[in-house]
PDB file of C-alpha atoms and ligand atoms in Angstrom:
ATOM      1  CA  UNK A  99     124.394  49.033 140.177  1.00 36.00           C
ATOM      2  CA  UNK A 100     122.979  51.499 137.247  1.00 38.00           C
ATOM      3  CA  UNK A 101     120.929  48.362 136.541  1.00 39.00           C
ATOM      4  CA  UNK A 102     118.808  48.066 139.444  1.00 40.00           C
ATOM      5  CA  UNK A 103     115.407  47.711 139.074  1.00 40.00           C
ATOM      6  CA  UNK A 104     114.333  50.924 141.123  1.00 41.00           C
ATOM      7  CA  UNK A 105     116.713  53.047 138.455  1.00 40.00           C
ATOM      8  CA  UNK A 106     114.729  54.421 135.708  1.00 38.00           C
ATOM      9  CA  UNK A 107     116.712  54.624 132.796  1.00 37.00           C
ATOM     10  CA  UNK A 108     116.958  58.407 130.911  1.00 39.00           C
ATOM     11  CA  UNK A 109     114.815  56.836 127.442  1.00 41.00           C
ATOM     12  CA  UNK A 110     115.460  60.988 125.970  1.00 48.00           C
ATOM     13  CA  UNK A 111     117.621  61.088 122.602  1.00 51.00           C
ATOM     14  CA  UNK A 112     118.067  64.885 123.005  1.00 62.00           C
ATOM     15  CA  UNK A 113     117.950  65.254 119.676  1.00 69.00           C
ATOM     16  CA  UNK A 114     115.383  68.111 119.836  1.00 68.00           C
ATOM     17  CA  UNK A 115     117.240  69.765 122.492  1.00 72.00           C
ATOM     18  CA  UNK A 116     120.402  69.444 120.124  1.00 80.00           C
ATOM     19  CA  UNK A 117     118.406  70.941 116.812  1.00 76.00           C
ATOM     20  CA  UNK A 118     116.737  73.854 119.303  1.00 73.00           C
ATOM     21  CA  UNK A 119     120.811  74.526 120.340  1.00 82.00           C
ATOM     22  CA  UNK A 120     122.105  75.017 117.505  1.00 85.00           C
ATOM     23  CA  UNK A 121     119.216  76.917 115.817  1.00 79.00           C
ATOM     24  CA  UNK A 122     119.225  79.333 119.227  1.00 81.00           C
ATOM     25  CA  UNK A 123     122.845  79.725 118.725  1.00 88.00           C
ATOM     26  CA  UNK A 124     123.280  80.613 115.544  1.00 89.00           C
ATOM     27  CA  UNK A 125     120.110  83.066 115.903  1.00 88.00           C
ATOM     28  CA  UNK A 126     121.776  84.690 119.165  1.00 89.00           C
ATOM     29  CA  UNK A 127     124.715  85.653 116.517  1.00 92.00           C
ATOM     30  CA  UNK A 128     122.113  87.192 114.600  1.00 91.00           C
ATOM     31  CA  UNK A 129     120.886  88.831 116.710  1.00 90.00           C
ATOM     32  CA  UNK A 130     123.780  90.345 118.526  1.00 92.00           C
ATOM     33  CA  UNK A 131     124.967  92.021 114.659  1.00 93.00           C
ATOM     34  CA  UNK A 132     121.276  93.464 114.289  1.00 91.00           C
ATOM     35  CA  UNK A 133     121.246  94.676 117.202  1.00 90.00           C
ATOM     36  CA  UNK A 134     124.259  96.868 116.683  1.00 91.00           C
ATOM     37  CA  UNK A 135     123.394  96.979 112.907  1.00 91.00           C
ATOM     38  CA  UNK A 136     119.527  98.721 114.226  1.00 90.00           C
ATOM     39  CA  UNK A 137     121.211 100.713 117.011  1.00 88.00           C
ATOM     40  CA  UNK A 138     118.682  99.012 119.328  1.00 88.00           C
ATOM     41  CA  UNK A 139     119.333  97.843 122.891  1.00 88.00           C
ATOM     42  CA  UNK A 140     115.635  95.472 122.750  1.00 88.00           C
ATOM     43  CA  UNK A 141     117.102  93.534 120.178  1.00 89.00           C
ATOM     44  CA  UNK A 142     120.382  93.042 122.584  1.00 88.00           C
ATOM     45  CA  UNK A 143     118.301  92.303 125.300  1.00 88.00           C
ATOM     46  CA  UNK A 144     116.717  89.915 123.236  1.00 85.00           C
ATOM     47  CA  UNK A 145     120.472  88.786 121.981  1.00 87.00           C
ATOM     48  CA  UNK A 146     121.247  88.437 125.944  1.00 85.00           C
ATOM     49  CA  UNK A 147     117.945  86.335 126.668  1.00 84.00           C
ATOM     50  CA  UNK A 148     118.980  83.611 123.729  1.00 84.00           C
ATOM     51  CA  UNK A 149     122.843  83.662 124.781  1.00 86.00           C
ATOM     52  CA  UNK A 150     121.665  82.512 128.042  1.00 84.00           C
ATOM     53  CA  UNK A 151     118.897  80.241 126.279  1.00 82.00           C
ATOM     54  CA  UNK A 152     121.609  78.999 124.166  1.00 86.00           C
ATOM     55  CA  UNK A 153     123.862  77.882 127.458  1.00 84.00           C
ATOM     56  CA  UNK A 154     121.035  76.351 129.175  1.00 80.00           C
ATOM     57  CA  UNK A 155     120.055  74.276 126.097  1.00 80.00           C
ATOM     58  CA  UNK A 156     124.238  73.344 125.328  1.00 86.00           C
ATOM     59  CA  UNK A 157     124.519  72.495 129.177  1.00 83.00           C
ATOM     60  CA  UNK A 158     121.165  70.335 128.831  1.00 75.00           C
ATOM     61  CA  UNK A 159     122.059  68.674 125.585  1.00 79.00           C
ATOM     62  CA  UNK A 160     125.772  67.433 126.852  1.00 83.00           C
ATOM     63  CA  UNK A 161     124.754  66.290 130.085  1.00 76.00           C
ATOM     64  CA  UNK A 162     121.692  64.507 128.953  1.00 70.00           C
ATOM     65  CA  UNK A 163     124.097  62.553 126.649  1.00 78.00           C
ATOM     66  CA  UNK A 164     126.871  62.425 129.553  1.00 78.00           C
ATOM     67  CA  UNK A 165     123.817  60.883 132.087  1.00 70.00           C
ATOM     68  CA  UNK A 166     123.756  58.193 129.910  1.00 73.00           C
ATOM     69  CA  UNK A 167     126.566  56.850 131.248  1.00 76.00           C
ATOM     70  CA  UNK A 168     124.988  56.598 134.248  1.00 80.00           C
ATOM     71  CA  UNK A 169     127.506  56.017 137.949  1.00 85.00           C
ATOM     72  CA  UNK A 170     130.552  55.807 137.616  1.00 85.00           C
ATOM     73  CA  UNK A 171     133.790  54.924 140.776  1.00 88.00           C
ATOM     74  CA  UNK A 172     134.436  58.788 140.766  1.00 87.00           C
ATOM     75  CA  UNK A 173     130.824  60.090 140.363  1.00 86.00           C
ATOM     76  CA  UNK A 174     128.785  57.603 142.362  1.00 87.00           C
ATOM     77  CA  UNK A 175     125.678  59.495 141.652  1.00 85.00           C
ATOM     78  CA  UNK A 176     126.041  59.559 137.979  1.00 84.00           C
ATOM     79  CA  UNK A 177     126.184  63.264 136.584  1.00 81.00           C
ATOM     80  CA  UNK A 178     122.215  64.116 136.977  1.00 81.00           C
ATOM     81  CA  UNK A 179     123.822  67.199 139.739  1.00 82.00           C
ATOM     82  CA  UNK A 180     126.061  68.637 136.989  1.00 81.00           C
ATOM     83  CA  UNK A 181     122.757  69.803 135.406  1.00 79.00           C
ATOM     84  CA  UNK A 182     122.367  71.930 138.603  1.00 83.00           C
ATOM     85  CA  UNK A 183     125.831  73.275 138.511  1.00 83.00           C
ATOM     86  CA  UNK A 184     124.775  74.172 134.630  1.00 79.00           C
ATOM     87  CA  UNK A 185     122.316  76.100 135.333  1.00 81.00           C
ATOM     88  CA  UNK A 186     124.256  78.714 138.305  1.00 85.00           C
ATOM     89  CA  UNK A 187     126.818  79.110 135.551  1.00 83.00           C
ATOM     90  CA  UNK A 188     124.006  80.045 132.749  1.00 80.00           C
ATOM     91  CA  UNK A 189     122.085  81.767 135.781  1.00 84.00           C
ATOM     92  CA  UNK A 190     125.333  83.497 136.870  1.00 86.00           C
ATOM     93  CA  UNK A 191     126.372  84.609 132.807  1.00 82.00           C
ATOM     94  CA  UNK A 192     122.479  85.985 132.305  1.00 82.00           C
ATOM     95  CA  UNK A 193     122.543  88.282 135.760  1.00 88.00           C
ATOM     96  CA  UNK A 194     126.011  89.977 134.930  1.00 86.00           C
ATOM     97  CA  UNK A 195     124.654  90.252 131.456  1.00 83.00           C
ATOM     98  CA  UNK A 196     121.345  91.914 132.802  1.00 86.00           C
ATOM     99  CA  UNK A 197     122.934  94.277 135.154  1.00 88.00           C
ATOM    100  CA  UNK A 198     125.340  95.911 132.014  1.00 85.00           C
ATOM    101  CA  UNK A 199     122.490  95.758 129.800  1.00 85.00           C
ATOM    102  CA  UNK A 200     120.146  97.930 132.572  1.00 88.00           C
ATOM    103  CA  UNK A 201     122.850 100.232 132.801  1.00 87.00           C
ATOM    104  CA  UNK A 202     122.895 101.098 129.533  1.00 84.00           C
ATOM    105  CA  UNK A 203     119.052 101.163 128.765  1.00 85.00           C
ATOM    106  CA  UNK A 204     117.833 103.132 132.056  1.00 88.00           C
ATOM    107  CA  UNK A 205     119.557 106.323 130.982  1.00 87.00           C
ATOM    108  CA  UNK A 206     118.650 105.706 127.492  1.00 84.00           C
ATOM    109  CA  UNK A 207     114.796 106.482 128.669  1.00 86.00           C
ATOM    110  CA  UNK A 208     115.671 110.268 128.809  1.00 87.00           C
ATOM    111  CA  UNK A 209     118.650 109.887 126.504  1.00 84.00           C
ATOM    112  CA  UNK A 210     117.370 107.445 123.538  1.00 80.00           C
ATOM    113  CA  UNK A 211     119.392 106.660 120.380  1.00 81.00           C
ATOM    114  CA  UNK A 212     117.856 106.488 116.942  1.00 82.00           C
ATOM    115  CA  UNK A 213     116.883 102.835 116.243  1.00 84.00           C
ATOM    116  CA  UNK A 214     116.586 101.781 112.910  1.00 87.00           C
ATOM    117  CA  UNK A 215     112.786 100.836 113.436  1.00 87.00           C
ATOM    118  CA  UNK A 216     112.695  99.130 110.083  1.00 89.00           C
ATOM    119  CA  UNK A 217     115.536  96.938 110.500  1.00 90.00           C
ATOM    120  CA  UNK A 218     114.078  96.316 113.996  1.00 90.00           C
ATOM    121  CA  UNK A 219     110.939  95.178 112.162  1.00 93.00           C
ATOM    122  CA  UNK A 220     112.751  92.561 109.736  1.00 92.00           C
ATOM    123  CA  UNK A 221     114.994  91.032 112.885  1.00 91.00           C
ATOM    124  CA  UNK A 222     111.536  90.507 115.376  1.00 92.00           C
ATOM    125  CA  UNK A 223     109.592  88.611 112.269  1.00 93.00           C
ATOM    126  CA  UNK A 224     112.910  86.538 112.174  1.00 90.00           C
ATOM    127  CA  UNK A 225     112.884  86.147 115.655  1.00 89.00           C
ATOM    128  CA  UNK A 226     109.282  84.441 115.577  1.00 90.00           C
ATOM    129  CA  UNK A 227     109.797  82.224 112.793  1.00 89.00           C
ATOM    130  CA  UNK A 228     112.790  81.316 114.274  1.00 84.00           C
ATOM    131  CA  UNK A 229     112.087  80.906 118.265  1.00 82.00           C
ATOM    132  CA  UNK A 230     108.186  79.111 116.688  1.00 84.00           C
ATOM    133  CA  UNK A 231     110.319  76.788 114.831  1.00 82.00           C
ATOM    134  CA  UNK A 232     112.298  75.697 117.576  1.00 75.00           C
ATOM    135  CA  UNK A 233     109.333  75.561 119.931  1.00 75.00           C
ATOM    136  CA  UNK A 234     107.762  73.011 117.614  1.00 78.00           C
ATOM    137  CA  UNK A 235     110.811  71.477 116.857  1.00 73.00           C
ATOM    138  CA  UNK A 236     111.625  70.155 120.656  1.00 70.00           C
ATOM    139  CA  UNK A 237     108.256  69.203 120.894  1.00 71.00           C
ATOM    140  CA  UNK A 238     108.050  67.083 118.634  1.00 72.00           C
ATOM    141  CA  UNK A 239     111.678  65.676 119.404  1.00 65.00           C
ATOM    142  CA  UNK A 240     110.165  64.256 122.456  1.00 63.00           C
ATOM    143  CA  UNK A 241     108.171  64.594 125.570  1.00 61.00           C
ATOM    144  CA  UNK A 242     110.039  64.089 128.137  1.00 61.00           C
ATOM    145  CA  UNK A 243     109.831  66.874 131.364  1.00 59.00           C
ATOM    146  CA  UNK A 244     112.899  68.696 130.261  1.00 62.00           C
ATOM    147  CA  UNK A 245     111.561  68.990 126.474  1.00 65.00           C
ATOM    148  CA  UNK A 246     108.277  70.329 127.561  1.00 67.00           C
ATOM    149  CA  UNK A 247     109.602  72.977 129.817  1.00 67.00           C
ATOM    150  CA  UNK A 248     112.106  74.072 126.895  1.00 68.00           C
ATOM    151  CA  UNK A 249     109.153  74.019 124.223  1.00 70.00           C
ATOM    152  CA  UNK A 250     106.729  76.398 126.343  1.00 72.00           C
ATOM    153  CA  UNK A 251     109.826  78.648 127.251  1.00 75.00           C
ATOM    154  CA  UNK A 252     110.476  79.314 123.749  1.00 74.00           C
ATOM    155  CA  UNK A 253     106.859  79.762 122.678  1.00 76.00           C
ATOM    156  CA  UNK A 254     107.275  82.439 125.780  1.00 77.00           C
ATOM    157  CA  UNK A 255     110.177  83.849 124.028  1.00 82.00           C
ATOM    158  CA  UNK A 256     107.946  84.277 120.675  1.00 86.00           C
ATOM    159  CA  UNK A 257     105.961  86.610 122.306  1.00 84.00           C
ATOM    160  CA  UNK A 258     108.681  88.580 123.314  1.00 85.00           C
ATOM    161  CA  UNK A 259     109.403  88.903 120.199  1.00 88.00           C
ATOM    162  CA  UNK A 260     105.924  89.807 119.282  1.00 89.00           C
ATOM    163  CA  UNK A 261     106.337  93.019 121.615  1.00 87.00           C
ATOM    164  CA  UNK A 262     109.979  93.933 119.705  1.00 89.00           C
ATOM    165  CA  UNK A 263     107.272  93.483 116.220  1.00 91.00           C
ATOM    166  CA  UNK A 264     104.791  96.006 117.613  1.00 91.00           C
ATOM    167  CA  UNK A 265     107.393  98.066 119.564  1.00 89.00           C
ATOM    168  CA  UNK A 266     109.209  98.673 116.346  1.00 91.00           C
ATOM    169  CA  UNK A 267     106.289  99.105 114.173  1.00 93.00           C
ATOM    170  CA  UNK A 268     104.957 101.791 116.197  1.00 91.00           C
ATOM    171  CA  UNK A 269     108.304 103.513 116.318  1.00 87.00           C
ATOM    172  CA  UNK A 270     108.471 102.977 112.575  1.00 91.00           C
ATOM    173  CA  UNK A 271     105.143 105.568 112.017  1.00 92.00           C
ATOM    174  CA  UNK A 272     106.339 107.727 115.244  1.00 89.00           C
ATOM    175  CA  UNK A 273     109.127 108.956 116.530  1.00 86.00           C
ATOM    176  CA  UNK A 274     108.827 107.727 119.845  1.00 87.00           C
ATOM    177  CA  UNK A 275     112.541 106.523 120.382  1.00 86.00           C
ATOM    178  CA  UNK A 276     112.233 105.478 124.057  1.00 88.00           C
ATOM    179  CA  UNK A 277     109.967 102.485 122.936  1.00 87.00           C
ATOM    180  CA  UNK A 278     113.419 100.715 122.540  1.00 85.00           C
ATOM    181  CA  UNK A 279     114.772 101.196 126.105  1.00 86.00           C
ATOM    182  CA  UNK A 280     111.796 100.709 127.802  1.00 88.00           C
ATOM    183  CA  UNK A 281     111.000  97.339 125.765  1.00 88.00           C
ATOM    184  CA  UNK A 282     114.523  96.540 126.746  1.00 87.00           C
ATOM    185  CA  UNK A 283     114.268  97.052 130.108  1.00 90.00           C
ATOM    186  CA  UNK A 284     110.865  95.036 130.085  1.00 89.00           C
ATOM    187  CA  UNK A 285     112.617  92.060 128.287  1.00 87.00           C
ATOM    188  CA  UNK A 286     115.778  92.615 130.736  1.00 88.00           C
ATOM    189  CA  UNK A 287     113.702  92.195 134.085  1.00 89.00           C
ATOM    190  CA  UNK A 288     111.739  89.365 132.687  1.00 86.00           C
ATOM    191  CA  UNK A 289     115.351  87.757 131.956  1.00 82.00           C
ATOM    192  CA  UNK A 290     116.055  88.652 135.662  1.00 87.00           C
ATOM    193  CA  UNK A 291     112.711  87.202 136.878  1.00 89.00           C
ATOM    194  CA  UNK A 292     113.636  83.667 135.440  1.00 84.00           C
ATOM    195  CA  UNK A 293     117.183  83.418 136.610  1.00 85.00           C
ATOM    196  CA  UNK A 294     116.119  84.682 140.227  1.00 89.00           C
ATOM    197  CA  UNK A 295     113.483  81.505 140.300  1.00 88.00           C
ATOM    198  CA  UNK A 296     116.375  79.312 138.556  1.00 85.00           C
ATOM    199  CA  UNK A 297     119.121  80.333 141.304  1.00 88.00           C
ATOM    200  CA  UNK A 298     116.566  79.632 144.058  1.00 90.00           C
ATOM    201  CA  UNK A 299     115.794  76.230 142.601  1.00 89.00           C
ATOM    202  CA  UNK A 300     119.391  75.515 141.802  1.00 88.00           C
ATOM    203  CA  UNK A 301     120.798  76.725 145.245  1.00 90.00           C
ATOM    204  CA  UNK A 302     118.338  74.707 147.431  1.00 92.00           C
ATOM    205  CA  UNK A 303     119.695  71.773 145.794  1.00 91.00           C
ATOM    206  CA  UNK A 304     123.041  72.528 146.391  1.00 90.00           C
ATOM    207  CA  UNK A 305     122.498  72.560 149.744  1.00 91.00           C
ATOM    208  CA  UNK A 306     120.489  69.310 150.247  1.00 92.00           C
ATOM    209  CA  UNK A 307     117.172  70.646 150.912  1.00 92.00           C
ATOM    210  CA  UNK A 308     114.171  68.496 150.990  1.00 92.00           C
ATOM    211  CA  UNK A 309     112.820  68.634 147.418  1.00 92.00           C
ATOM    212  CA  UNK A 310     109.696  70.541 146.889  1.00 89.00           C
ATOM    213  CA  UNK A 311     106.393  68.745 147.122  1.00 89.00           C
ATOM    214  CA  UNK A 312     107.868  65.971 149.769  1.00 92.00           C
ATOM    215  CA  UNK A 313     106.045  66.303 153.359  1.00 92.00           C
ATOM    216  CA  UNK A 314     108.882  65.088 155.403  1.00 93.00           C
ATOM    217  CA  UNK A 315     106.569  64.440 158.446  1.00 93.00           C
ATOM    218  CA  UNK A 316     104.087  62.612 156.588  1.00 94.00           C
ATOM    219  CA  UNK A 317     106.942  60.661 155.632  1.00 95.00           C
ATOM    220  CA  UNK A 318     108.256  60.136 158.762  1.00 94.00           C
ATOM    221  CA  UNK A 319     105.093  59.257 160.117  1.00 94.00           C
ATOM    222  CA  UNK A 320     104.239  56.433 157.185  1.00 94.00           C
ATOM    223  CA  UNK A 321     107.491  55.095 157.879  1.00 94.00           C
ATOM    224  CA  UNK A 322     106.341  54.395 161.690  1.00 94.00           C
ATOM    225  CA  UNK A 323     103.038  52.876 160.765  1.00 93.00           C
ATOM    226  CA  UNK A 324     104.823  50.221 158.170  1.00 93.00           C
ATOM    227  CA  UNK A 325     103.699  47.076 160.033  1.00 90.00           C
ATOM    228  CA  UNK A 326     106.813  45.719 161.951  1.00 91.00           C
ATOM    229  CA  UNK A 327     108.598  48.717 162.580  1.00 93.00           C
ATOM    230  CA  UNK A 328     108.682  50.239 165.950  1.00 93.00           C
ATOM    231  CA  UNK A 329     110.297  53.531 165.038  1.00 93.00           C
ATOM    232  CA  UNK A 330     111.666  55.637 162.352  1.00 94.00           C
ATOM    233  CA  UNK A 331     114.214  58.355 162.880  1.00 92.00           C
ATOM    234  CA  UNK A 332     116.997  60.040 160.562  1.00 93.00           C
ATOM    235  CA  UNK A 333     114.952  60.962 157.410  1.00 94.00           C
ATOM    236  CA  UNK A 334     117.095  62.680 154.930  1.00 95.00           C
ATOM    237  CA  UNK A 335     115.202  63.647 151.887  1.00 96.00           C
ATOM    238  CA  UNK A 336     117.013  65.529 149.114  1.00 95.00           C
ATOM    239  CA  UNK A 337     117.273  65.753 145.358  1.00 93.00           C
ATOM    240  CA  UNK A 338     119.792  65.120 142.470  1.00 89.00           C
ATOM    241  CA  UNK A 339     118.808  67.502 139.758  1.00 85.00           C
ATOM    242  CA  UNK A 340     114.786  68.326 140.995  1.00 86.00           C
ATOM    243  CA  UNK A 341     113.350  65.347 139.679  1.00 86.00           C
ATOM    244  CA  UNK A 342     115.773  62.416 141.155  1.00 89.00           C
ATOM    245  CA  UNK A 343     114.879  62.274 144.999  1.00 94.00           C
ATOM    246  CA  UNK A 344     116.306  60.215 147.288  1.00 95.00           C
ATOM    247  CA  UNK A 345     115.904  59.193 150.734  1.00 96.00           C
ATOM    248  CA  UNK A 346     117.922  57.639 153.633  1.00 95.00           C
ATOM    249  CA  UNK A 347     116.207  56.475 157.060  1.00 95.00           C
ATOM    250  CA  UNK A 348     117.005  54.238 160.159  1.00 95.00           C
ATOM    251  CA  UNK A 349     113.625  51.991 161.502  1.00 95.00           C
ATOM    252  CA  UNK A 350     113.606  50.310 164.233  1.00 95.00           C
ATOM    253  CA  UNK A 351     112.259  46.272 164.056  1.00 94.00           C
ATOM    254  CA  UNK A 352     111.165  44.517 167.079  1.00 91.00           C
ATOM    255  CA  UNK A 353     113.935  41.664 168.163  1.00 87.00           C
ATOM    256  CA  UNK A 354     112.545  38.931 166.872  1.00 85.00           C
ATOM    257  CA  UNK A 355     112.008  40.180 163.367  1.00 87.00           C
ATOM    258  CA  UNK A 356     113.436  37.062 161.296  1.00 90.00           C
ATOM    259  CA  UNK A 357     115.645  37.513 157.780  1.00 91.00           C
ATOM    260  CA  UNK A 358     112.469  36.695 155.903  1.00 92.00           C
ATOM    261  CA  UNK A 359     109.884  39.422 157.575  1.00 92.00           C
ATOM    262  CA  UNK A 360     112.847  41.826 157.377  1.00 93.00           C
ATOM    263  CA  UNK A 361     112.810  41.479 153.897  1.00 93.00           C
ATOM    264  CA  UNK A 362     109.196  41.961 153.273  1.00 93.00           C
ATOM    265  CA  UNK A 363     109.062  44.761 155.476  1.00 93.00           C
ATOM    266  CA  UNK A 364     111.861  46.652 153.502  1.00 94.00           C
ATOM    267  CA  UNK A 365     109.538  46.179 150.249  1.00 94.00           C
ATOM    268  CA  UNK A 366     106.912  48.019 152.654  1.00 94.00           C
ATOM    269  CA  UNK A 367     108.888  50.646 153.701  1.00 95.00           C
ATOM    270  CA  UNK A 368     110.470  51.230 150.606  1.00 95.00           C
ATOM    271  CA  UNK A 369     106.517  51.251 148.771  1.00 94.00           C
ATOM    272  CA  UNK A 370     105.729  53.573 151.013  1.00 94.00           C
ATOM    273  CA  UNK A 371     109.167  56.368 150.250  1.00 95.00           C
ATOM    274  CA  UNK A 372     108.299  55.201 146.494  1.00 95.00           C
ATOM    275  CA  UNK A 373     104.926  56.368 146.382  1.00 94.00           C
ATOM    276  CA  UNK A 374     105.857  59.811 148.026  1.00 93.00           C
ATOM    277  CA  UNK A 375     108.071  60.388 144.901  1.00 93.00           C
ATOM    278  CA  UNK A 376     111.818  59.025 146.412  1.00 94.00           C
ATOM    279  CA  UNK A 377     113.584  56.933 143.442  1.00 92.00           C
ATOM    280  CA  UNK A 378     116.190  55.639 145.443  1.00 93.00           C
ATOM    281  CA  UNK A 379     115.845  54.866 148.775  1.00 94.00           C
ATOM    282  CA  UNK A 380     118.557  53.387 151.803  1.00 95.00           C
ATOM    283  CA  UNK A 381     117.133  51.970 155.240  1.00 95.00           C
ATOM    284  CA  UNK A 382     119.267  51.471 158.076  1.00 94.00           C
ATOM    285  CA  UNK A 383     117.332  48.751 160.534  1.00 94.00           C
ATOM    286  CA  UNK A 384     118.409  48.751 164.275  1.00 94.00           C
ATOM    287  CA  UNK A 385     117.516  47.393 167.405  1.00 92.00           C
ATOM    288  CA  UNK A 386     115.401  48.868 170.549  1.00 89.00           C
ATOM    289  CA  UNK A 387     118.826  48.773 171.941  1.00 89.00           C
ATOM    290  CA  UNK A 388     120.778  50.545 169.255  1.00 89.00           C
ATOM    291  CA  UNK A 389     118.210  53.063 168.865  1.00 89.00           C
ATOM    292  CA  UNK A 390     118.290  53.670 172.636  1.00 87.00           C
ATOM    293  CA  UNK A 391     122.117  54.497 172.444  1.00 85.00           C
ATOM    294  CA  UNK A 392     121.690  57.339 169.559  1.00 83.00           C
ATOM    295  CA  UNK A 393     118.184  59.121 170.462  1.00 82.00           C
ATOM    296  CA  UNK A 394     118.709  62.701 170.916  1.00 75.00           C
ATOM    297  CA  UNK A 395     118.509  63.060 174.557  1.00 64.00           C
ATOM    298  CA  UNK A 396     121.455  60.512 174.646  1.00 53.00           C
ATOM    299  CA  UNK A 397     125.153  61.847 173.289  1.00 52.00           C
ATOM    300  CA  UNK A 398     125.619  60.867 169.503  1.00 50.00           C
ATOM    301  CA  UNK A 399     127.838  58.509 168.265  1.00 44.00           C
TER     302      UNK A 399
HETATM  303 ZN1   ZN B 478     121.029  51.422 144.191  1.00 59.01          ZN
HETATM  304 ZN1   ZN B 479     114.221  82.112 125.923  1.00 59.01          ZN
HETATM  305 ZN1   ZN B 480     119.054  55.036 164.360  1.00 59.01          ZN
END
């Protein structure tokens, strides 16, 4: 079965997203002792923001290598959904993690420490070197739809960094101590902003929405016009991880549809849910007869 031809094979090594883990890891360690070492709650924002980078890249590292094993007689789908359930727990960790970190920085606006602006300055060049290297490091690990979306998230993160750089440089010259809350809040909602659109991604595909960029009655209506069939009914589009669709349909065939046109007619139909974007598709044909006894109007069975 994980060898059929309309499965495409994961070809990723993951080694990038492996090298990127452990640098972001050891950096969010850091990161988290400057940013009690400085006194400053941007650099724990930023600590926050590469805890939860850190969990995102760990969950995508072992479950690209545990995909490999493709389906298995206890996870029939293979384990491209555990992704999904990944990223609620990383999106889950990084909201609870915003929400103590807001508490703390809000009142800090009025009621601001004394940052260690130097120190600050020292762990935000660090902080570019090291997020740049990773960037570059992923990318050139692979190119695969998961790498690229890591390596432009991290070159994001380098500018974040770039703001903790000026923030701190600034403060370093002046003595304008609410730079560090307010950059911290900034970096905090941004954190916020990303997990909100993660969630909503992540949630939809929990509950077996149609994936995003699939016109079901387009679909629907393609299926009906596939030479032979009479009628299609009981689309179900949905999605493993956001990139794996899949699709499940009954069509009707005229009576005296033999083995052989059934067969070709499948290849239609299934060219048709292919070049929509499904990977893996299951058609259900049925009679004018059968179809009669489960229409809508008619009790379902
Ligand atoms: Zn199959
Ligand atoms: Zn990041
Ligand atoms: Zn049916």
């Amino acid at each position: 079965m994980a060898n059929d031809h309309h499965h495409h094979a994961a070809g990723d090594n993951g080694k990038g997203v492996a090298t990127a883990f452990f640098l972001n890891l050891a950096f969010t360690v850091v990161e988290i002792i400057g940013g009690f070492w400085t006194g400053s709650i941007a650099i724990l924002s930023d600590a926050l923001h590469d805890l939860g980078d850190s969990l995102s890249l760990g969950v995508a590292w072992y479950f690209q290598r545990l995909s490999r094993k493709g389906r298995t007689p206890n996870f029939t789908y293979g384990y491209k959904r555990f992704n999904t359930l990944g990223a609620i727990i990383t999106g889950v960790v990084l909201v609870a993690g915003s929400v103590l970190i807001l508490t703390r920085a809000v009142p800090a606006l009025w009621d601001p420490g004394e940052p260690e602006a130097e120190g600050m300055i020292y762990l935000a060049i660090l902080g570019v070197v090291v997020n740049g290297a990773a960037a570059f490091r992923v990318r050139k690990g692979g190119d695969s739809l998961n790498e690229r979306v890591i390596s432009w998230h991290l070159l994001e993160d380098v500018l974040g960094w770039v703001a903790v750089l000026v923030g701190s440089i600034i403060m370093y010259f002046y003595d304008l101590p609410w730079i560090d809350p307010a950059l911290s809040i900034g970096i905090t909602l941004y954190i916020l902003y990303g997990v909100v659109q993660q969630l909503w991604k992540a949630g939809k595909i929990i509950v077996q929405a149609a994936p995003e960029g699939l016109d079901y009655s387009d679909i629907e209506q393609r299926l009906k016009s596939v030479a032979g069939v009479t009628d299609a009914h009981h689309l179900h589009l949905w999605t493993l991880d956001g990139q794996y669709h899949l699709a499940s349909a009954h069509l009707v065939v005229e009576d005296a549809t033999s083995v052989a046109d059934l067969r070709e007619l499948k290849e239609r139909a299934r060219s048709v849910l292919h070049e929509a974007g499904v990977e893996h598709a299951t058609l259900e044909f049925e009679t004018e007869e059968e179809w009669a006894g489960h229409r809508p109007d008619t009790p379902d069975v």
